[in-house]
PDB file of C-alpha atoms in Angstrom:
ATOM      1  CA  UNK O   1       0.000   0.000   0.000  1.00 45.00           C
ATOM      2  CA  UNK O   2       1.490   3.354  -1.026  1.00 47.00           C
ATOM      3  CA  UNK O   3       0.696   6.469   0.629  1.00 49.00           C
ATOM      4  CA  UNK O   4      -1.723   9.233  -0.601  1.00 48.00           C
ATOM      5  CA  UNK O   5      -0.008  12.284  -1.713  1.00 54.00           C
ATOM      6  CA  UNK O   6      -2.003  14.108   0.232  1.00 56.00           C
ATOM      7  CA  UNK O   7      -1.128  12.442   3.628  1.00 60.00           C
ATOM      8  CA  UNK O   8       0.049  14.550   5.920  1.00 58.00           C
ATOM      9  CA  UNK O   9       3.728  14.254   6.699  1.00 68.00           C
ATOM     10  CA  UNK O  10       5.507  12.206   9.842  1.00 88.00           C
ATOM     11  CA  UNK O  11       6.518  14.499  12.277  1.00 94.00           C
ATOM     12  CA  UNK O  12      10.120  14.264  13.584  1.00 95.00           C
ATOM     13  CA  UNK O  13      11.638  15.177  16.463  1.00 96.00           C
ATOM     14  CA  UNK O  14      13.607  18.772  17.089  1.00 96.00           C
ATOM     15  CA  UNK O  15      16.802  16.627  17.528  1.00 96.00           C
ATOM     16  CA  UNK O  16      16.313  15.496  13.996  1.00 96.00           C
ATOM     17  CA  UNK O  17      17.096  19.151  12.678  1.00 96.00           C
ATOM     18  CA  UNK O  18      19.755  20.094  14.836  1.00 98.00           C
ATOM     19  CA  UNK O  19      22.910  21.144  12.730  1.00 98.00           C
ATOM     20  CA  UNK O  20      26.117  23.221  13.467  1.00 98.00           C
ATOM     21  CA  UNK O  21      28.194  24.525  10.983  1.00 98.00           C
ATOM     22  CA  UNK O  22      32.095  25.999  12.062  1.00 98.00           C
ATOM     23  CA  UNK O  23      34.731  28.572  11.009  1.00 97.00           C
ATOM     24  CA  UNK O  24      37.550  30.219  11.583  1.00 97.00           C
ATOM     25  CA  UNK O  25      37.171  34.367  11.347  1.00 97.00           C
ATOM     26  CA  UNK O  26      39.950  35.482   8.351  1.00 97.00           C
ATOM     27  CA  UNK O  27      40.916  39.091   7.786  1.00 96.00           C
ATOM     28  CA  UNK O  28      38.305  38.903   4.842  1.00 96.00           C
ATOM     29  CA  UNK O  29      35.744  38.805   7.258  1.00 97.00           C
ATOM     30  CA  UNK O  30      36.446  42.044   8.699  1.00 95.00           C
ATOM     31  CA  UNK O  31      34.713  45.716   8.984  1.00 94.00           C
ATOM     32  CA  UNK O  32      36.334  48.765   9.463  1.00 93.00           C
ATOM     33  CA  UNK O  33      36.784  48.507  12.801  1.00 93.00           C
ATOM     34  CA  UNK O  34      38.627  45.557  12.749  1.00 92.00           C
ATOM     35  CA  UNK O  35      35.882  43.128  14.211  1.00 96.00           C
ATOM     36  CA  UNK O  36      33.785  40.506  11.941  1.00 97.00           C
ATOM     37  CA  UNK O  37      31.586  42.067   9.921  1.00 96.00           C
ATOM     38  CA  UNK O  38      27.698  41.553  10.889  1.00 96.00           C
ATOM     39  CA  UNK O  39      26.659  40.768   7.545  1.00 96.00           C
ATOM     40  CA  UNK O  40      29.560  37.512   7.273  1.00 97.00           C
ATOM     41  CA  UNK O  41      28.085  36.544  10.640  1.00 98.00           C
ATOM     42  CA  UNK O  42      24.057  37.100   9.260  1.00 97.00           C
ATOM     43  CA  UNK O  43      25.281  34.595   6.205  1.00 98.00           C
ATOM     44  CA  UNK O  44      26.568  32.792   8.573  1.00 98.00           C
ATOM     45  CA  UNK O  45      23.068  32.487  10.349  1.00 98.00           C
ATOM     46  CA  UNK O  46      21.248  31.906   6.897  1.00 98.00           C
ATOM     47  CA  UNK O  47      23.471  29.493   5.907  1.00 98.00           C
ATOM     48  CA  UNK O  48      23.403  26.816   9.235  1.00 98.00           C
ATOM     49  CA  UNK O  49      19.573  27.718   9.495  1.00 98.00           C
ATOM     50  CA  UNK O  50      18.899  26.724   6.223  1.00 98.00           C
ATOM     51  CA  UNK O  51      20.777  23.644   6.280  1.00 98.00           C
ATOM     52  CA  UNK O  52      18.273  22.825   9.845  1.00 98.00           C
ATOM     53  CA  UNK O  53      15.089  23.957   8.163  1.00 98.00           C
ATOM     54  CA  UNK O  54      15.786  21.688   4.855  1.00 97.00           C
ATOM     55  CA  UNK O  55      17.229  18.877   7.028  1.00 97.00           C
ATOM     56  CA  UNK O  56      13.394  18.898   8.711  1.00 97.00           C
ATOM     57  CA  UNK O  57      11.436  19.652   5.816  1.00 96.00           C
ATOM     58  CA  UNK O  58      13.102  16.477   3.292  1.00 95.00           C
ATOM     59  CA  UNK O  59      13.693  19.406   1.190  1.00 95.00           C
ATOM     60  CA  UNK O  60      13.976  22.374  -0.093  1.00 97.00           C
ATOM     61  CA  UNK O  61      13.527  25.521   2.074  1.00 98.00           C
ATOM     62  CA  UNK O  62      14.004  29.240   1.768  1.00 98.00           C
ATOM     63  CA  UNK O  63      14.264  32.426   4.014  1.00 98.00           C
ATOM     64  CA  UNK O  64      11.218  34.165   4.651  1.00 97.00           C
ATOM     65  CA  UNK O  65      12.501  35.786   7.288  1.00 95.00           C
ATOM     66  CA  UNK O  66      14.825  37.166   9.869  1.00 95.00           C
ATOM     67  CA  UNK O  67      12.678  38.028  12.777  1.00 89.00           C
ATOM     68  CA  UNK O  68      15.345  38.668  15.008  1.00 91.00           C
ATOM     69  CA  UNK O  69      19.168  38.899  15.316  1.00 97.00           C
ATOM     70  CA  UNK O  70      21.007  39.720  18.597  1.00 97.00           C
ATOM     71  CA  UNK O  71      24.921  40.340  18.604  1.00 97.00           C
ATOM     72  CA  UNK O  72      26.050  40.285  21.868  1.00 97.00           C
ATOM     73  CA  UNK O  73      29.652  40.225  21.402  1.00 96.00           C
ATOM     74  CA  UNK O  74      32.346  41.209  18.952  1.00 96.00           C
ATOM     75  CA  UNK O  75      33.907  38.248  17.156  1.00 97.00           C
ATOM     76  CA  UNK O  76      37.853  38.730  16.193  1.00 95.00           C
ATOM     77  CA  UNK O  77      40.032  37.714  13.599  1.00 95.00           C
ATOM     78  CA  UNK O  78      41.422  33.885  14.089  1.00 95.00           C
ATOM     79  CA  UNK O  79      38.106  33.246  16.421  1.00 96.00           C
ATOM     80  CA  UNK O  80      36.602  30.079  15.577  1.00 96.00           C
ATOM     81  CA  UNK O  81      33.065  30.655  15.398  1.00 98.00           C
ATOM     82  CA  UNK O  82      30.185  27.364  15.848  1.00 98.00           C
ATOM     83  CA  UNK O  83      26.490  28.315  14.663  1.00 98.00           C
ATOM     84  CA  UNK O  84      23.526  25.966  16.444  1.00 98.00           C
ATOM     85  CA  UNK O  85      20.420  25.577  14.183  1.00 98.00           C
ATOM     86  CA  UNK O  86      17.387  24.026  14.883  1.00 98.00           C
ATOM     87  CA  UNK O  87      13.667  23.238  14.139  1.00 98.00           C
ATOM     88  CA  UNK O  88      11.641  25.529  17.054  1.00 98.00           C
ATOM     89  CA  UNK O  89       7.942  25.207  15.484  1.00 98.00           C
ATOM     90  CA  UNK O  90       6.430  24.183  12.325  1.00 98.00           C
ATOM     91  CA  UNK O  91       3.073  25.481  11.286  1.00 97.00           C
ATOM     92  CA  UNK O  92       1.495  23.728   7.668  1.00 96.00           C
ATOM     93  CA  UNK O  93       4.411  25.303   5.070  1.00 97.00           C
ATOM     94  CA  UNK O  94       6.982  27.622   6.990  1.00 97.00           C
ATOM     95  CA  UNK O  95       9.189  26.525  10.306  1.00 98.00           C
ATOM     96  CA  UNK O  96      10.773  29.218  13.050  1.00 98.00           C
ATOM     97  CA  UNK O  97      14.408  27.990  12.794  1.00 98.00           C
ATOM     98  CA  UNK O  98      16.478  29.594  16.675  1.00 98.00           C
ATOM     99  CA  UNK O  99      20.411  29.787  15.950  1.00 98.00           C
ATOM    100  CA  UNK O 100      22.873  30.196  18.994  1.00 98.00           C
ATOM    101  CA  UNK O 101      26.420  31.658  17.740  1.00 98.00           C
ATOM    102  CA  UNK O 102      29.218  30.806  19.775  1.00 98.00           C
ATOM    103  CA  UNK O 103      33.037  32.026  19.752  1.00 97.00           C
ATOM    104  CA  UNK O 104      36.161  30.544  20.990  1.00 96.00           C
ATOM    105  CA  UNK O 105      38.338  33.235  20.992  1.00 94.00           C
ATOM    106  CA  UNK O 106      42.187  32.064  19.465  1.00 87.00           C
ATOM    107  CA  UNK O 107      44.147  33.624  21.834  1.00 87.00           C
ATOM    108  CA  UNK O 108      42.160  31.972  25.263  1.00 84.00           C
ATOM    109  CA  UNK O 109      41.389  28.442  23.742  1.00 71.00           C
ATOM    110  CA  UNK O 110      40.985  27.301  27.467  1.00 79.00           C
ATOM    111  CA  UNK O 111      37.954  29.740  28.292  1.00 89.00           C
ATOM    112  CA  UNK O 112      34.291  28.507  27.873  1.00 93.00           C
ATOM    113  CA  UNK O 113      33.208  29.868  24.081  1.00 95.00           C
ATOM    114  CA  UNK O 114      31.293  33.470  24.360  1.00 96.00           C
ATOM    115  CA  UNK O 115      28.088  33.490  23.438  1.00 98.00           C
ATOM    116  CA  UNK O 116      28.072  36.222  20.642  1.00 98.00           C
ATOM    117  CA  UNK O 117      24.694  36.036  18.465  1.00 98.00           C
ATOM    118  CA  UNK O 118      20.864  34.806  18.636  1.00 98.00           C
ATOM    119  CA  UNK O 119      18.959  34.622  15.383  1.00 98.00           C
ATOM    120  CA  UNK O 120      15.231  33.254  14.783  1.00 98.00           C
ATOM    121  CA  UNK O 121      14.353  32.949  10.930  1.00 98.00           C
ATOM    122  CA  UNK O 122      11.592  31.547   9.216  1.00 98.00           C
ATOM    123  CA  UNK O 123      11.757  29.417   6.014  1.00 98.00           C
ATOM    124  CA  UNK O 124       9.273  28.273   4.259  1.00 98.00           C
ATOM    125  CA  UNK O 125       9.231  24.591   2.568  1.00 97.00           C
ATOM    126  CA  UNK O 126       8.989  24.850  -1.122  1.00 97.00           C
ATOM    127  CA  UNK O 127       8.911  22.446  -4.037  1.00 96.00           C
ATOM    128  CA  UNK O 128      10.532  22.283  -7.299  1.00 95.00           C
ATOM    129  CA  UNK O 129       8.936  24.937  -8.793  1.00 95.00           C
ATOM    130  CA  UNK O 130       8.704  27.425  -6.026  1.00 94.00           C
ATOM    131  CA  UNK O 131       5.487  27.167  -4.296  1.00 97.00           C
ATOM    132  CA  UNK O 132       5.089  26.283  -0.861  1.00 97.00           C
ATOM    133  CA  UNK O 133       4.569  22.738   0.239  1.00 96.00           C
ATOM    134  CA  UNK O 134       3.718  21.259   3.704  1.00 96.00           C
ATOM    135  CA  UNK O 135       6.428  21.161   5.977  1.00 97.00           C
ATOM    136  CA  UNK O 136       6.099  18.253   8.630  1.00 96.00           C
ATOM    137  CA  UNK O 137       5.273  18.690  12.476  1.00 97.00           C
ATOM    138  CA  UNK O 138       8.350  18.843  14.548  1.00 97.00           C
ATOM    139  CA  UNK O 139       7.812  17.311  18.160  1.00 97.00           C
ATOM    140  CA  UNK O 140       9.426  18.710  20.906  1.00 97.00           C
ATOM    141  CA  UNK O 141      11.481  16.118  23.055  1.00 97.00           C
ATOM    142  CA  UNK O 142      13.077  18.478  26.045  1.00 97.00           C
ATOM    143  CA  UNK O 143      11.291  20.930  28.237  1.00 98.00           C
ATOM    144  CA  UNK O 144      13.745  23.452  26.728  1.00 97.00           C
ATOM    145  CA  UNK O 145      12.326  22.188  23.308  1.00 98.00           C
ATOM    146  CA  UNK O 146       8.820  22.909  24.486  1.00 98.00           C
ATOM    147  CA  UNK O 147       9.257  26.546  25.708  1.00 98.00           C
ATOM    148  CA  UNK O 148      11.282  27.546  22.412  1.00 97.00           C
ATOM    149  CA  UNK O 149       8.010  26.139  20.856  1.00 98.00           C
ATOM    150  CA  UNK O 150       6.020  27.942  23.342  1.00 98.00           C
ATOM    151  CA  UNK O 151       7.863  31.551  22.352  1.00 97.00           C
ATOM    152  CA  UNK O 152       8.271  30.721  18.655  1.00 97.00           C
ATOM    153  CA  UNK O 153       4.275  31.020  18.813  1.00 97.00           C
ATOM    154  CA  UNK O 154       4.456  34.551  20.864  1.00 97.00           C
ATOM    155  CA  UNK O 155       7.413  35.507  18.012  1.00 96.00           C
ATOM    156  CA  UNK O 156       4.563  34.483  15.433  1.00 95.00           C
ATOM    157  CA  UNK O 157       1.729  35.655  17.029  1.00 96.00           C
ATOM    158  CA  UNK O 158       3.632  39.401  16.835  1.00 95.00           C
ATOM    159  CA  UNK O 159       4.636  38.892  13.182  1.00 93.00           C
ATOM    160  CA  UNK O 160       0.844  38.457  12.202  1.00 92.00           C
ATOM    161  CA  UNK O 161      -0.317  41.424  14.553  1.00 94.00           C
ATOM    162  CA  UNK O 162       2.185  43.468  13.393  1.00 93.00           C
ATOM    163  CA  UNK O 163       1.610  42.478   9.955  1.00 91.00           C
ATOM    164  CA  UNK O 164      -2.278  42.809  10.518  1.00 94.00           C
ATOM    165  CA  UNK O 165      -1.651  46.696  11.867  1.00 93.00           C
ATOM    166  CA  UNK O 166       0.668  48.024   9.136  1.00 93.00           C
ATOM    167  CA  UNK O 167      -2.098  46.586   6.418  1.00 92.00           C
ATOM    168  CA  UNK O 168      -4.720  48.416   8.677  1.00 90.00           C
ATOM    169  CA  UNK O 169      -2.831  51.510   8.695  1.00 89.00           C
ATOM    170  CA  UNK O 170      -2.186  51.721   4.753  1.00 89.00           C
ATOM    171  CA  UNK O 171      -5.738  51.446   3.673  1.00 83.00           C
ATOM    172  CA  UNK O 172      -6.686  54.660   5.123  1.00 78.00           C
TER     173      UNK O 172
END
């Protein structure tokens, strides 16, 4: 027995999505300042979330969104830099992907890695020619799983009112 296209997909678990993607920081990845540029570190994001959103989907997935990016920390030249991805919530086509950025700075490879940017994105599943497709359920496994699910609903909830306002407001 084969399954009906239209079958809803298996849900997997948040563990299932979980990637992390390292670098070392080059002098090509530098601003003016003499720090990492934002934007290598906002690729950087894109990139590892991407790789967790199309890891859950089975497929393809693009960026829909950054709804939030937090850098809490400069990152230097010769740090080597580890990006966390995974899954938070799934609704029917698009997923809230959270991404922890972490630093171990070169010249203190002893000392815990610093904490130096939070991301949460939303991608959307999408098939071959572009148009969104359902995404399956991701099931929370941790308690720490469930509230990122939890506040990935607020973070949604906000992007709709928001969105919902600033449609109100141009149609006067």
């Amino acid at each position: 027995m084969t399954d009906h296209p239209s079958a809803p997909p298996q849900g997997k678990a948040t563990s299932y999505s979980r990637v992390t993607l390292s670098r070392i920081m080059t002098a090509v990845d530098v601003n003016l300042y003499g720090t990492v540029h934002g934007g290598v570190l906002m690729k950087f994001v894109d990139d590892v979330a991407g790789a967790a959103a199309a890891r859950h989907s089975g497929g393809t997935a693009v960026t829909a969104a950054i709804d939030e990016i937090v850098f809490s920390e400069a990152v230097r030249v010769g740090d080597l830099v580890h990006a966390h991805a995974q899954v938070n919530w799934t609704g029917q086509t698009s997923m809230e992907v959270g991404v922890r950025v972490v630093a171990e700075r070169w010249d203190s490879a002893e000392e815990e890695p610093v904490r130096v940017a939070t991301a949460y994105l939303v991608f959307v599943g999408v098939d071959v020619g572009g148009a969104p497709r359902a995404v399956r359920p991701v099931l929370p496994e941790t308690p720490q799983d469930e509230r990122r699910y939890r506040e990935a609903e607020i973070r949604r909830a906000h992007r709709l009112a928001r969105r919902r306002a600033i449609q109100a407001h141009r149609s006067l």
